[in-house]
Each structure stands twice: as structure tokens, then as C-alpha cells.
Short mmCIF file of C-alpha atoms and ligand atoms in Angstrom, two decimals:
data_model
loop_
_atom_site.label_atom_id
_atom_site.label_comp_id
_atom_site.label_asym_id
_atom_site.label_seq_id
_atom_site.Cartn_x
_atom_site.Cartn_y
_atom_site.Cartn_z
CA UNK W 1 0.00 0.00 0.00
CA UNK W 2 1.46 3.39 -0.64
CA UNK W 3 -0.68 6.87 -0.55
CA UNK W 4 0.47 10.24 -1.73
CA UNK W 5 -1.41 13.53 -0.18
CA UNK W 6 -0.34 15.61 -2.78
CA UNK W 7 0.37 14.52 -6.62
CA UNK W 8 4.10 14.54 -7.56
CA UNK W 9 5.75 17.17 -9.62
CA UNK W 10 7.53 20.12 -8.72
CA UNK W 11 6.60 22.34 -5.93
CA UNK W 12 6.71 25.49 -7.95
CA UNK W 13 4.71 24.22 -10.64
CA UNK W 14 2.15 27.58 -9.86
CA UNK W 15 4.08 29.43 -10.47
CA UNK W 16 6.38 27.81 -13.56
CA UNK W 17 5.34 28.79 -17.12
CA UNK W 18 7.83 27.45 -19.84
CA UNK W 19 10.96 27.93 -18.08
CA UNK W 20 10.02 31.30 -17.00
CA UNK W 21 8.46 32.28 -13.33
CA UNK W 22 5.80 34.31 -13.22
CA UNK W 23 5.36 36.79 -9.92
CA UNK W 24 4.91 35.35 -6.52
CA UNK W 25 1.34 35.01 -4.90
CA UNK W 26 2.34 37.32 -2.29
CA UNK W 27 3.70 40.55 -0.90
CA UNK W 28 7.56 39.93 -0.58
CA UNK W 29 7.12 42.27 2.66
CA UNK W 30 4.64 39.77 4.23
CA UNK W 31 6.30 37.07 6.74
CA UNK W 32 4.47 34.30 6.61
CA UNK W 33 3.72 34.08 10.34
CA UNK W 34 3.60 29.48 9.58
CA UNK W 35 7.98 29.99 8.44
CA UNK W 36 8.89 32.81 10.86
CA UNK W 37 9.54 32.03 15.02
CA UNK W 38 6.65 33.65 16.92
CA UNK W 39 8.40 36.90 17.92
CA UNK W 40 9.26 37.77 14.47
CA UNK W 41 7.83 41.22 13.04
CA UNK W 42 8.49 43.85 10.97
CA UNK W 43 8.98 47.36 12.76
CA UNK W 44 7.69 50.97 11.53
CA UNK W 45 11.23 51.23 9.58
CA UNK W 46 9.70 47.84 7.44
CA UNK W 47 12.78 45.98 9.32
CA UNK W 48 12.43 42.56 10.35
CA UNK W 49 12.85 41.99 14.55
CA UNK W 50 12.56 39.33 16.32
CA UNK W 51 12.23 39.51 20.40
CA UNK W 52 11.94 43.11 20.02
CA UNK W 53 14.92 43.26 18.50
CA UNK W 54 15.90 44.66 14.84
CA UNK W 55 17.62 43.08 12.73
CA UNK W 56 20.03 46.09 12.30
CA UNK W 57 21.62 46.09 15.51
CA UNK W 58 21.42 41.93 15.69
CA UNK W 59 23.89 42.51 12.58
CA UNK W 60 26.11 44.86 14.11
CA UNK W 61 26.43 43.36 17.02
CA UNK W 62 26.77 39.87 16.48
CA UNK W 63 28.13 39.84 13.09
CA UNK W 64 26.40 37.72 9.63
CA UNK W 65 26.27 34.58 8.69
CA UNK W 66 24.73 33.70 12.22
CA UNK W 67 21.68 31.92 13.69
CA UNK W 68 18.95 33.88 15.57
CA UNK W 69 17.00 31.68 17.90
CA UNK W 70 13.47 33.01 19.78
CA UNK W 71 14.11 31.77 23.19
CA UNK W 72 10.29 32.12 23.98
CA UNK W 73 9.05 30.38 20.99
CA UNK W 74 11.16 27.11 21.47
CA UNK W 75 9.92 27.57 25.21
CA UNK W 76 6.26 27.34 24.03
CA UNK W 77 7.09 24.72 21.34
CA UNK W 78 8.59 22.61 24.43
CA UNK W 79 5.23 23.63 26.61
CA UNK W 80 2.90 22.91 23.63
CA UNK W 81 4.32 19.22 23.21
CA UNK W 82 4.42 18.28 26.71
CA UNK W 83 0.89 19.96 27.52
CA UNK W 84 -0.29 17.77 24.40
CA UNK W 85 0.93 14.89 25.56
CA UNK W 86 0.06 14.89 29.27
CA UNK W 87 1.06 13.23 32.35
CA UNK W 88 0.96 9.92 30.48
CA UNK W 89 3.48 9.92 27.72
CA UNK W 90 7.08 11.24 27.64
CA UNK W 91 8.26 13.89 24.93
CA UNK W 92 11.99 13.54 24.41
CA UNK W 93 13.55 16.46 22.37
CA UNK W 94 15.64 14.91 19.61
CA UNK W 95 19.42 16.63 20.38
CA UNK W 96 20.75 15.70 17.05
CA UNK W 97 18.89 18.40 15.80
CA UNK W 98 20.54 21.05 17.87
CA UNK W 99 22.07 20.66 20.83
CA UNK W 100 23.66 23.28 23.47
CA UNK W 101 23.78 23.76 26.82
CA UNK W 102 21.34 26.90 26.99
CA UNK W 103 18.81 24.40 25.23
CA UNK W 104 19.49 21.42 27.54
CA UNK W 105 18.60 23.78 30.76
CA UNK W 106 15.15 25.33 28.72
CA UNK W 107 14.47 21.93 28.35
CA UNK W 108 14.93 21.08 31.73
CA UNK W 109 13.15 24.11 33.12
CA UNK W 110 10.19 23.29 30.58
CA UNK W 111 9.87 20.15 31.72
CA UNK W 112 11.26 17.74 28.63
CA UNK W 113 13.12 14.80 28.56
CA UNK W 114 15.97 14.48 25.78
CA UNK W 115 17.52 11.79 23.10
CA UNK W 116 21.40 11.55 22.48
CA UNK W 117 22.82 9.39 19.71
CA UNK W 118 26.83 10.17 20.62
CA UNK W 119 29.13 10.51 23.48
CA UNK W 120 29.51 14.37 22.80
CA UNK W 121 26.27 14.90 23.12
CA UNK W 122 25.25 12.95 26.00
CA UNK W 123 28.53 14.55 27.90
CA UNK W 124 26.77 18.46 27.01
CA UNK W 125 23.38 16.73 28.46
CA UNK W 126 25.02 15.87 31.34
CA UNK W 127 27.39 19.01 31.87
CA UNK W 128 24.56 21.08 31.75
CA UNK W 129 22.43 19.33 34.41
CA UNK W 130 19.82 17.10 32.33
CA UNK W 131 19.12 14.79 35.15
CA UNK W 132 20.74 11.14 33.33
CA UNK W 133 16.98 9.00 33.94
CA UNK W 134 15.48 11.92 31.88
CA UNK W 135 17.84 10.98 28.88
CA UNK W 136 18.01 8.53 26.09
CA UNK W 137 20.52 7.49 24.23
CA UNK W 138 20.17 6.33 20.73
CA UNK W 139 22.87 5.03 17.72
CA UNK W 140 23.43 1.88 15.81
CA UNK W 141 27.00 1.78 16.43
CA UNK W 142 27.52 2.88 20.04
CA UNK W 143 30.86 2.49 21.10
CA UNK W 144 31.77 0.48 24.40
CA UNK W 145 32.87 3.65 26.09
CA UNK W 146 29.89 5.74 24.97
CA UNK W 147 27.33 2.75 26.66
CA UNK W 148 30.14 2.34 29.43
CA UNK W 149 29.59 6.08 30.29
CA UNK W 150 25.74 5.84 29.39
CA UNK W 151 25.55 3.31 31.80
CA UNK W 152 27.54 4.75 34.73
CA UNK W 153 25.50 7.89 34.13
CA UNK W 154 22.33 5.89 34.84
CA UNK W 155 20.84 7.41 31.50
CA UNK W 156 16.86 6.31 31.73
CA UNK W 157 16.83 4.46 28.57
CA UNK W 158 19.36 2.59 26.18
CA UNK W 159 17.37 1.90 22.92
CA UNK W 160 18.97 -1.17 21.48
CA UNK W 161 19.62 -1.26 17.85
CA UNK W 162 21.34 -4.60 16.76
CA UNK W 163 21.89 -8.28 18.67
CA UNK W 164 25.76 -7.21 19.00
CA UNK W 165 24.69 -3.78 21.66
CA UNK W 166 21.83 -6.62 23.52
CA UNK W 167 24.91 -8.27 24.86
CA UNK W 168 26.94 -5.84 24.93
CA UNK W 169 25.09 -3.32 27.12
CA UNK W 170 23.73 -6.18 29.28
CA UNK W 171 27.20 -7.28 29.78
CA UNK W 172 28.39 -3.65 30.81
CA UNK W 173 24.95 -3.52 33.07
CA UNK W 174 26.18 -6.58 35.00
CA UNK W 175 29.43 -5.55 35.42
CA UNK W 176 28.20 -2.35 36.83
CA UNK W 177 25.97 -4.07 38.97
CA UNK W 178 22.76 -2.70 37.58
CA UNK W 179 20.08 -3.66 35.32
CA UNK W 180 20.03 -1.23 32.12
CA UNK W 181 16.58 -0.06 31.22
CA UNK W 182 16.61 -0.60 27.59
CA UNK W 183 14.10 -0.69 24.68
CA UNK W 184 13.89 -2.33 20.96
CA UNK W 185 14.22 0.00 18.04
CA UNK W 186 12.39 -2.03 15.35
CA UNK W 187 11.86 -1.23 11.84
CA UNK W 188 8.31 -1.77 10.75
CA UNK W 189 8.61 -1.74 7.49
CA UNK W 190 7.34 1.85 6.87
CA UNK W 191 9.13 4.94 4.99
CA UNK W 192 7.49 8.17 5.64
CA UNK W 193 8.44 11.28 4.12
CA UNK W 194 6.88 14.72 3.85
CA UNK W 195 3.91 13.78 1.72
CA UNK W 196 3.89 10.01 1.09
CA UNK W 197 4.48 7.43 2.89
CA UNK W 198 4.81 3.49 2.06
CA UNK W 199 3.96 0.66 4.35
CA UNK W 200 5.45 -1.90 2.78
CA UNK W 201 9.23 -0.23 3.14
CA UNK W 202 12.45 -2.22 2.68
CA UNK W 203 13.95 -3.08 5.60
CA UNK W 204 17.13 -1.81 3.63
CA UNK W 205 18.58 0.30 6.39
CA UNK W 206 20.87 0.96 8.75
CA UNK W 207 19.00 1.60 11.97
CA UNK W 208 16.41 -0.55 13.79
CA UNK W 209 15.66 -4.96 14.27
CA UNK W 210 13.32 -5.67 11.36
CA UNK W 211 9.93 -6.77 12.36
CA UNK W 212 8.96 -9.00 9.37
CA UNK W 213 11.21 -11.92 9.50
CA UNK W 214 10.87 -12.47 13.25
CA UNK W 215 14.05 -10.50 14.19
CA UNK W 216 12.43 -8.33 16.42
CA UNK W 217 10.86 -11.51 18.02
CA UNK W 218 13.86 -13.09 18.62
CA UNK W 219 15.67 -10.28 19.95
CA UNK W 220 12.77 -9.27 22.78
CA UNK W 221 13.34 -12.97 23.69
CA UNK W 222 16.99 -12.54 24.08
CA UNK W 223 16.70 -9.12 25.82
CA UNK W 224 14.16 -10.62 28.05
CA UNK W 225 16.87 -13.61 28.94
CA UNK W 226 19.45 -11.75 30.29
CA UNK W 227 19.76 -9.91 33.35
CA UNK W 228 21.40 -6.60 33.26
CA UNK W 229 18.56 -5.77 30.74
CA UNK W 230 15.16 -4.48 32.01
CA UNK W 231 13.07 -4.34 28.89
CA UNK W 232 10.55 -1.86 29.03
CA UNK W 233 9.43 -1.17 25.39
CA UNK W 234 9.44 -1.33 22.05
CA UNK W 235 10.44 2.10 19.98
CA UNK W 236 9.91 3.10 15.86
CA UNK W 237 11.23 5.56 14.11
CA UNK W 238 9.93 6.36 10.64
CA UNK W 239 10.96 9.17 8.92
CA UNK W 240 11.40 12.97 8.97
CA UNK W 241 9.69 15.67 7.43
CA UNK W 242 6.10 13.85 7.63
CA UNK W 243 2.75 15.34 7.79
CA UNK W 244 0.24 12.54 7.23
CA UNK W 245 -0.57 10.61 10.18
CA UNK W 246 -1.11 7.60 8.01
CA UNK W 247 2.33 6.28 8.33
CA UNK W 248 2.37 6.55 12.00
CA UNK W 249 -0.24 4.65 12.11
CA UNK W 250 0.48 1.76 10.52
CA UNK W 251 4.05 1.66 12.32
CA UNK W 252 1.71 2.13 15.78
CA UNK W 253 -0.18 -1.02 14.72
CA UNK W 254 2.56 -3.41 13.88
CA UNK W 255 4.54 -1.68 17.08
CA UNK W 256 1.26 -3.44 19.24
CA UNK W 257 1.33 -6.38 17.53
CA UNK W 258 4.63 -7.32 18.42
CA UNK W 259 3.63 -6.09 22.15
CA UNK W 260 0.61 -8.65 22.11
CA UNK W 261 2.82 -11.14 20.54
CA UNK W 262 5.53 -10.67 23.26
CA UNK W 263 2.41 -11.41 25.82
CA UNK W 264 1.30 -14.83 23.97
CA UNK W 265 4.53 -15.59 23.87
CA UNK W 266 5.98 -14.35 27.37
CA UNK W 267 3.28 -13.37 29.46
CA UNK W 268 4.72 -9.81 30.02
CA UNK W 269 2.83 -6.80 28.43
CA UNK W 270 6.05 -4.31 27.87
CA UNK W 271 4.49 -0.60 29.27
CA UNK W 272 6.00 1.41 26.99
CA UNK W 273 5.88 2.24 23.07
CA UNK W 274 8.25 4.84 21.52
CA UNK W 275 6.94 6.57 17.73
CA UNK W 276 10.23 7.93 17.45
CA UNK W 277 10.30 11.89 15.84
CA UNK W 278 9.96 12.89 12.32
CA UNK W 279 7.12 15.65 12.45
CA UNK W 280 6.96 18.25 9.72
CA UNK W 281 7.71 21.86 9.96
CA UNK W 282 6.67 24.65 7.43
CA UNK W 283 9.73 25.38 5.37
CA UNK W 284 8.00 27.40 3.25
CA UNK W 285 4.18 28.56 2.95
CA UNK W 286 3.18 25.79 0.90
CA UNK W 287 4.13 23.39 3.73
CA UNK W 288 0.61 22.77 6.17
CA UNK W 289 2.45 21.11 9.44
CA UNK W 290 -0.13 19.84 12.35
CA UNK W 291 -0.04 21.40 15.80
CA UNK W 292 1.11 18.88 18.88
CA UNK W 293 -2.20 18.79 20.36
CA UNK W 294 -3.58 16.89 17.14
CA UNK W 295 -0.56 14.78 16.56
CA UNK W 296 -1.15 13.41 20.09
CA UNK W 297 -4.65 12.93 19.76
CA UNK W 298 -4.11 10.80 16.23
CA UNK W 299 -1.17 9.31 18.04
CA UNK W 300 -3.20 8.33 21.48
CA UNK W 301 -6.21 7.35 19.32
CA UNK W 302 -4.03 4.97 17.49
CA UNK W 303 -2.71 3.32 20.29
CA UNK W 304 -5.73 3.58 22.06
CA UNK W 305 -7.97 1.66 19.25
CA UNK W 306 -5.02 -1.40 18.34
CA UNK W 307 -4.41 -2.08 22.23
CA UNK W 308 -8.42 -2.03 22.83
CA UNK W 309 -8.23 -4.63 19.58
CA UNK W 310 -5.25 -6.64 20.67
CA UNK W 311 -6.84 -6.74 24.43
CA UNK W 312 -3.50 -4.86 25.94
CA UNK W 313 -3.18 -2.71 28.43
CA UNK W 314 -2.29 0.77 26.80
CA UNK W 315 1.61 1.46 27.21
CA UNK W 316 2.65 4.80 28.00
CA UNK W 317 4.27 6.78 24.46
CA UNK W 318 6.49 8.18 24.09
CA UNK W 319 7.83 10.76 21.12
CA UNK W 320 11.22 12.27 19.84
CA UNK W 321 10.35 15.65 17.81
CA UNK W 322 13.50 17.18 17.27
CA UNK W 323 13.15 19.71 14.02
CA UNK W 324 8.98 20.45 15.17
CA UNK W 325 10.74 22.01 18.41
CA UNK W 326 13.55 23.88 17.52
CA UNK W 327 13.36 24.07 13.44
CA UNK W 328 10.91 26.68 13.20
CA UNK W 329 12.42 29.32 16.35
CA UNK W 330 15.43 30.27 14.40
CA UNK W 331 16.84 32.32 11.15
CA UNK W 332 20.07 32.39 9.43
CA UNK W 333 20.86 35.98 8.83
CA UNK W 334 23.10 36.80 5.98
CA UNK W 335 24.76 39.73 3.98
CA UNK W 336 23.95 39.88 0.51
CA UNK W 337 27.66 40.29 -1.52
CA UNK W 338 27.73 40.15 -5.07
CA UNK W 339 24.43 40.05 -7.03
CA UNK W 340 24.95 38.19 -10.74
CA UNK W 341 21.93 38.32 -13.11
CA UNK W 342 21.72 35.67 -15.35
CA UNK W 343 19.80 36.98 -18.53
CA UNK W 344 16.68 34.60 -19.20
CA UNK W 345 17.49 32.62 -16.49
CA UNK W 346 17.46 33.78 -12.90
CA UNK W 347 19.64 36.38 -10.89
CA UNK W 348 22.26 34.68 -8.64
CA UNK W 349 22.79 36.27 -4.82
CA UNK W 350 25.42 35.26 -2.98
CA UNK W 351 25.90 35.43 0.84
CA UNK W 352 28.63 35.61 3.47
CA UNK W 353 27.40 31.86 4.50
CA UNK W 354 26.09 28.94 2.96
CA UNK W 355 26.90 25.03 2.55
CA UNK W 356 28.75 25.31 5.81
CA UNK W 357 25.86 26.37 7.56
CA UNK W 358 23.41 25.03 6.24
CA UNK W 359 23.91 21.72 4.17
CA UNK W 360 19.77 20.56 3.39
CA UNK W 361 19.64 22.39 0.38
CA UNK W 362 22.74 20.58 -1.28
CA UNK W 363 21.97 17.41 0.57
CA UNK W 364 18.33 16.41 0.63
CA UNK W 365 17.60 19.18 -1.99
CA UNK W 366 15.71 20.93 0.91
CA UNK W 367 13.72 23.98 0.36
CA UNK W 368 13.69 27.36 1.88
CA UNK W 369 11.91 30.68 2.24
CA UNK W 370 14.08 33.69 2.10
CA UNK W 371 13.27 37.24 2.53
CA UNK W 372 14.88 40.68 2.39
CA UNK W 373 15.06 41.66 6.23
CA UNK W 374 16.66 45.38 6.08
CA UNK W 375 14.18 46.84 4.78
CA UNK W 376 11.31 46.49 2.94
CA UNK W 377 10.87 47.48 -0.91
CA UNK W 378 7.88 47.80 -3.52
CA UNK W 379 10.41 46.82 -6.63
CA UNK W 380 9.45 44.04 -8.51
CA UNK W 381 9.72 40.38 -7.72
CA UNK W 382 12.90 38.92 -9.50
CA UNK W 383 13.36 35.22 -9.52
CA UNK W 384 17.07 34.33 -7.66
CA UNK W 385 18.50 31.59 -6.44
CA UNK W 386 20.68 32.33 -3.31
CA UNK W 387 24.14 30.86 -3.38
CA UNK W 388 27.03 30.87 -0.78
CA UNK W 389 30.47 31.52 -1.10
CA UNK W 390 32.13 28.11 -0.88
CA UNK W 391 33.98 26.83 -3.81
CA UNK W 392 31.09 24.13 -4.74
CA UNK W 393 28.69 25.36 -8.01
CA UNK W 394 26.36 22.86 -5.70
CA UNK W 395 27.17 25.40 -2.58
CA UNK W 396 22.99 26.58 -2.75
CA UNK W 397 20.93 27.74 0.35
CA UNK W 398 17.68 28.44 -1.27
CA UNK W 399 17.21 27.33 -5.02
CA UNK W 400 14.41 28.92 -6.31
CA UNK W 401 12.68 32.06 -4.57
CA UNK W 402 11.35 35.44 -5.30
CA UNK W 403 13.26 38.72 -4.00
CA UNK W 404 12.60 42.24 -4.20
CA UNK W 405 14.50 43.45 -8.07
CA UNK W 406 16.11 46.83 -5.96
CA UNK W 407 17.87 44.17 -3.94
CA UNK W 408 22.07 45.13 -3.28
CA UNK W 409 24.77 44.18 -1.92
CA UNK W 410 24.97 45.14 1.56
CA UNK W 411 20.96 44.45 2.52
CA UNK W 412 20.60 41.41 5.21
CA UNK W 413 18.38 39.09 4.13
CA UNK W 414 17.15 35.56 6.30
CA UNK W 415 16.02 32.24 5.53
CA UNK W 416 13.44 31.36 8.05
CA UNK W 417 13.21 27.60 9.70
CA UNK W 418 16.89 26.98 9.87
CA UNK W 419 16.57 26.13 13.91
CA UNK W 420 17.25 22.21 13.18
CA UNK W 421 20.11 20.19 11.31
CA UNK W 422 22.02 23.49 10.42
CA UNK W 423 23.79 24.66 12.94
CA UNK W 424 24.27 20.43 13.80
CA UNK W 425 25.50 20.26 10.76
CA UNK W 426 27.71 23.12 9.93
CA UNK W 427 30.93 22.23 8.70
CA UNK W 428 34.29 24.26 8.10
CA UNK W 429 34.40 23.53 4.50
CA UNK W 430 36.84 26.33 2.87
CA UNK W 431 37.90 26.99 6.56
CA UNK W 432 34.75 28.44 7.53
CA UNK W 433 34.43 29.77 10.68
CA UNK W 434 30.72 28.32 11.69
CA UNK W 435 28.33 31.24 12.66
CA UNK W 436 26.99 31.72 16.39
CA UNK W 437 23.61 30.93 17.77
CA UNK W 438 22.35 34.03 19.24
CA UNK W 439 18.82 33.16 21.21
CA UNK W 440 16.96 36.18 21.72
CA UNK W 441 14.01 36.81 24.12
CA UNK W 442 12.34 39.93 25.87
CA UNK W 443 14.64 42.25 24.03
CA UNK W 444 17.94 41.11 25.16
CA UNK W 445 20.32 38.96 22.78
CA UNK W 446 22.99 36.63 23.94
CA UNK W 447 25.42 34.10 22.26
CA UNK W 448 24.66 30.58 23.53
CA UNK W 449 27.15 29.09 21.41
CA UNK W 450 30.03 31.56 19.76
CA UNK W 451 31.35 32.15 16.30
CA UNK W 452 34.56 30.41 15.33
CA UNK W 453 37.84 31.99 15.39
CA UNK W 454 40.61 31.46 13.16
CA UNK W 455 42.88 30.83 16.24
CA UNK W 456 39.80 27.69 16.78
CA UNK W 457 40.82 26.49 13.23
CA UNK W 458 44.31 26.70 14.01
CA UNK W 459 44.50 25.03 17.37
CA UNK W 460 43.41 21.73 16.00
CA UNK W 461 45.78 22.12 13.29
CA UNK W 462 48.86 21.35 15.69
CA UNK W 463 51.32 21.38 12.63
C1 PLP D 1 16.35 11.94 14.09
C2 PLP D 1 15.54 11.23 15.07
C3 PLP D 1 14.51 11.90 15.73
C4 PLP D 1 14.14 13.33 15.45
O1 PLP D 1 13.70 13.51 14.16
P1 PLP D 1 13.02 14.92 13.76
O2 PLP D 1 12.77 14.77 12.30
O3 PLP D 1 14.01 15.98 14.07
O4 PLP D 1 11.78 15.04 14.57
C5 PLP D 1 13.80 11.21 16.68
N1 PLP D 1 14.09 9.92 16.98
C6 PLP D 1 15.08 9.25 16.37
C7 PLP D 1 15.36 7.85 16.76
C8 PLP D 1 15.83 9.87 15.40
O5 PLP D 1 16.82 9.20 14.78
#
């Protein structure tokens, strides 16, 4: 079975007419208030501010290419999930999609737990006061020292990903004297994606036990055999980017099989299920993302309905949203430099930033609002791609959008939604010095983690 909410084709095909764009549906001065954090608004001058804050004096003080994160709106996004959810389900805020300490202690103040999948991040968790049974560490190849120090920590969860990490973190339990709480990623045989999603996936991946062949099965039993395990659950992870449900729940139903399985066969019902992260954000205003209180309904009813079927007690969920938290409460601000129109094609923009800090676009072909922030204009549209400065024709940050024609070098323009998998991915291709992440709330800015220097570049670089 496979089901596609929207037809394929391309995104822009609204607005494509023979190779040439016609104008945007809306005012380039608008900001789409479904792409922009909460706090964002344009000010009597027609620039963009954010926290109260214009963009102006962000720039001068803290410098371009750098992230601007809207402390209050990731502190509502945390509220909103965990008031969603309720006192019976867990929301875990996927690090991987940006970590730092300021986030680990809003997290912790808003009342979140929090998934690690390495040994750096589970040592920032840690240093910044996540309590370790609030934490859960995730990876397919976790080193021995990385579950060693999990362990010792006393993180709340280990979720197991292959038959090698059963024995080896039961092994490492035992020796510490304790029994690891652990659960079973599975793969369910589900993709998810965006707009589609297929149920009847390859289990031609990396991550996860497969479910179909009786894997899964055979590694509960095994789990359930030895004795620095305690198994409490069963977790599934499907995809990222997703807005229909339907893929959730199929993964929910085969996830409660299994658990009534495991009772025929064991006589335990396992209290918890894990449906992994993976919710959509609006990248652009095309993109129609659910709020948390509906996902958990859908999610709960789900549950709910299969565990009423399968006569189960209903385990407690639990979720991972990483980019639905922190994706949409940040910007990338950038200088525009030199400005190269391409006659009958498009004009190119280049900023001071782009592959190194933010990789989608060239990777997963991602796609992006951008608008100009300095200032607002009433020239034309004009069709541009923005580029970065890296020496890689691929080097794109937003491939196809519409910006004001009076646009010049020297006006700051942002790309909204950048809060998750940019700055976690930055890299120091060329040498780039990877921007700051400034959060800003109640009119005050501060760094939370700093620019790069060239003397950071250099000390690694020990000659
Ligand atoms: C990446 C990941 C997440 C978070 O995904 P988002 O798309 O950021 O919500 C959650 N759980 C697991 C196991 C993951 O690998």
C-alpha cells in the first residue's frame, strides 16, 4: 500500500510557465507568520525583529552569517508538546537536531526529557544538568565507552539497535551491577516522508531490528533472557519531514502487535511504546504542518484503538520531535555580496554563509523561504536563487525564490526555519568559521554558542 497527499511534480509548478516564473502570490514584505519564530515582526522602519529586536543592531552586534533563535518560541514549542501529551506519555527532544547547553537547561526548566545518539552529546546533556533518567541514548553503532559512560551515568533508557549492543550493554549492566533499562528499536517496514508514505518499506537500512522476518521476536526474547537488561518497550522511528498521520499509524499497529505477541509468547505486556520523531515543519508557505495537540490525539487514538483490539493494556508513548521544536524558532541571517543576473534565467545572490551552515539544500535538496530583512521594498519580484560563497557550483541555500528586483549588496536578508540540522551540521568547508547561535528573548540577545575563530581552526591544526 502506498498513498500520496499531494500529486508529484515540482513544488513550484504555480508558479512555472515554460521555463520562465511568473510573480509570486504574495507581498515579498509579508512574513508568513507558519515559516517565521513567533516573535518575528516587521517594525515601523519595514525591518524585520525578532524579540523586540531589529535586525540592524542583531547585525552589528553579532556579526552575519549567524543563527537567531526566539528563546520564547522554542519555550512554548517545548510547553505545547508536553501539555499535548500529558502526564501519560514522555516527549523527548531529539538533540541531534541542535544541541547546546542553553537548550538542555530550557528543556529542563520546561519540563522535557531528551535523546542523544553520541558521546559528545550525552557529555553536554550531562554538563549542563539534564538529570541522566530523563535521557536517552540512541545510535546503531555505540561504542563500548559511549554505553560504558551511558551506563555509569544511569541514563533512563538505552534503545537497542542490533543483537551485538543486547549483549553488549547487558554485559556492561552486569558488570556495573545494575540492570540497564533498555528498549527495541524495530523497523516496521514503513518509509514516511513529507507527503507520502509506504507501508510496505524495505527493511534496507541501517538503523532498527526488522519486524517481518521475526528478528524483532527473537531479539525481545533474548533481551528478556538476560539480566542486566530491564526491557521496558518497544520504539519506531519512521521518517522525517512527515505530515500525514497515516504512516504513524500503521508503524503504531505493527509496534502493538509485536507487544501482544511478546504477551502470547511471554506473558509480560512491555508498558512502553516509543513513535520515534519525524514531524513536519513549514519550510515554506506551501508546507501545512499539524499542531502537537492533534498529533497526540491521532497518536493516542491509534494506540488507544489497536491495544483495545489486541486486548493490551495501553503502554505509556512516548515521542522524539527534534526539528517540530527547535526548526521553526530560528533564522540564518546573511549579507547579501555580489548580485549576478543571469539573462533569461534567474539572478544569482550570494551570501557571506552557505553550505557550511546550512547543508539541506545541497543534501536532501531541501527547500527554503528567504526574505529581504533590512528593509522592505515595492520593486518588482525577481526570480534568484541564493548561493554561498564556498567553492562548490552545488554550494545553494535556497534554489528557487522570489526577492525584491532593488535588492544590493549590503541588505541582510534571512532564511526562516533553519533552527534544526544546520547549525548540527555546519561544517568548516573552505575553513569556515561556523556562525553563532544568538537566542533572543524579551529584548535582550545573547550568544549561547560563539562564532569560530581562526585561532579555533588553528589550534586543531597542531602542525
Ligand atoms: C532523528 C531522530 C529523531 C528526530 O527527528 P526529527 O525529524 O528531528 O523530529 C527522533 N528519533 C530518532 C530515533 C531519530 O533518529
Amino acid at each position: 500500500m502506498s498513498r500520496s497527499a499531494h500529486p508529484a511534480g515540482p513544488r513550484h509548478a504555480d508558479v512555472l510557465t515554460e521555463g520562465h516564473y511568473s510573480a509570486p502570490a504574495a507581498d515579498l514584505n509579508v512574513l508568513d507568520g507558519k515559516v517565521w519564530s513567533r516573535t518575528v515582526t516587521r517594525d515601523a522602519d519595514g525591518a524585520l525583529t525578532v524579540g523586540g529586536i531589529a535586525v540592524a543592531r542583531l547585525a552589528e552586534e553579532f556579526g552575519t552569517p549567524a543563527y537567531f533563535l526566539d528563546e520564547s518560541d522554542f519555550r512554548a514549542r517545548c510547553r505545547a508538546w508536553s501539555e499535548a501529551f500529558g502526564p501519560d506519555a514522555d516527549v523527548f527532544y531529539a538533540g541531534k537536531a541542535f544541541l547546546s547547553r542553553a537548550v538542555v537547561r530550557w528543556l529542563k526548566e520546561e519540563g522535557l526529557n531528551l535523546d542523544v545518539c553520541s558521546g559528545g552529546e550525552l557529555s553536554t546533556a550531562l554538563d549542563a544538568g539534564m538529570p541522566a533518567e530523563r535521557i536517552a541514548f540512541h545510535g546503531n553503532n555505540k561504542t563500548v565507552a559511549e554505553i560504558e559512560r551511558a551506563v555509569e551515568a544511569g541514563v533512563g533508557r538505552i534503545v537497542l539497535d542490533s543483537f551485538q549492543e543486547i549483549v553488549r550493554v547487558a554485559h556492561i549492566a552486569q558488570r556495573h551491577g545494575v540492570r540497564q533499562r533498555v528498549q527495541i528499536r524495530v523497523t516496521v517496514g514503513v518509509e514516511a516522508h513529507t507527503h507520502e508514505f509506504i507501508a510496505t518499506a524495505h527493511e534496507d537500512q541501517k538503523f532498527g531490528i526488522a519486524l517481518a522476518d521475526g528478528q524483532a521476536a527473537e531479539a525481545v526474547r533474548r533481551a528478556l533472557s538476560l539480566d542486566g537488561l530491564d526491557l521496558i518497550g518497544v520504539h519506531s522511528h519512521i521518517g522525517s519531514q512527515i505530515f500525514d498521520m497515516a504512516g504513524f499509524e500503521v508503524s503504531a499497529r505493527r509496534v502493538v502487535q509485536l507487544l501482544a505477541e511478546i504477551r502470547d509468547e511471554h506473558g509480560v505486556e512491555l508498558p512502553e511504546i516509543d513513535l520515534g520523531g519525524g514531524l513536519g515543519i513549514a519550510y515554506t508557505s506551501e508546507d501545512d504542518p499539524r499542531e502537537p495537540h492533534e498529533i497526540a490525539k491521532a497518536l493516542s487514538d491509534i494506540v488507544t484503538r489497536e491495544c483495545e483490539a489486541a486486548k493490551l493494556r495501553t503502554p505509556r508513548i512516548s515521542v522524539e520531535p527534534g526539528r517540530a521544536i527547535v526548526g521553526p524558532t530560528a533564522f540564518t541571517l546573511y549579507e547579501v555580496g555580489t548580485i549576478k543576473p543571469l539573462e533569461g534565467l534567474r539572478t544569482y545572490v550570494s551570501v557571506d554563509g552557505g553550505m557550511s551552515d546550512n547543508i539541506r539544500t545541497a543534501l536532501y535538496d531541501a527547500e527554503y523561504s528567504v526574505a529581504l530583512v533590512s528593509r522592505t521594498s515595492d520593486a518588482e519580484p525577481m526570480l534568484v536563487r541564493v548561493v554561498g560563497k564556498h567553492c562548490e557550483s552545488g554550494d545553494i541555500v535556497v534554489k528557487d525564490a522570489f526577492l525584491p528586483a532593488d535588492l544590493a549588496p549590503g541588505d541582510l536578508i534571512a532564511v526562516p526555519a533553519t533552527g534544526a540540522y544546520c547549525r548540527s551540521m555546519a561544517s568548516n568547508y573552505n575553513h569556515a568559521l561556523r556562525p553563532p547561535v544568538v537566542a533572543v528573548r524579551d529584548g535582550e540577545a545573547r550568544v549561547i554558542v560563539r562564532r569560530e575563530t581562526e585561532e579555533d581552526l588553528l589550534r586543531l591544526d597542531v602542525g
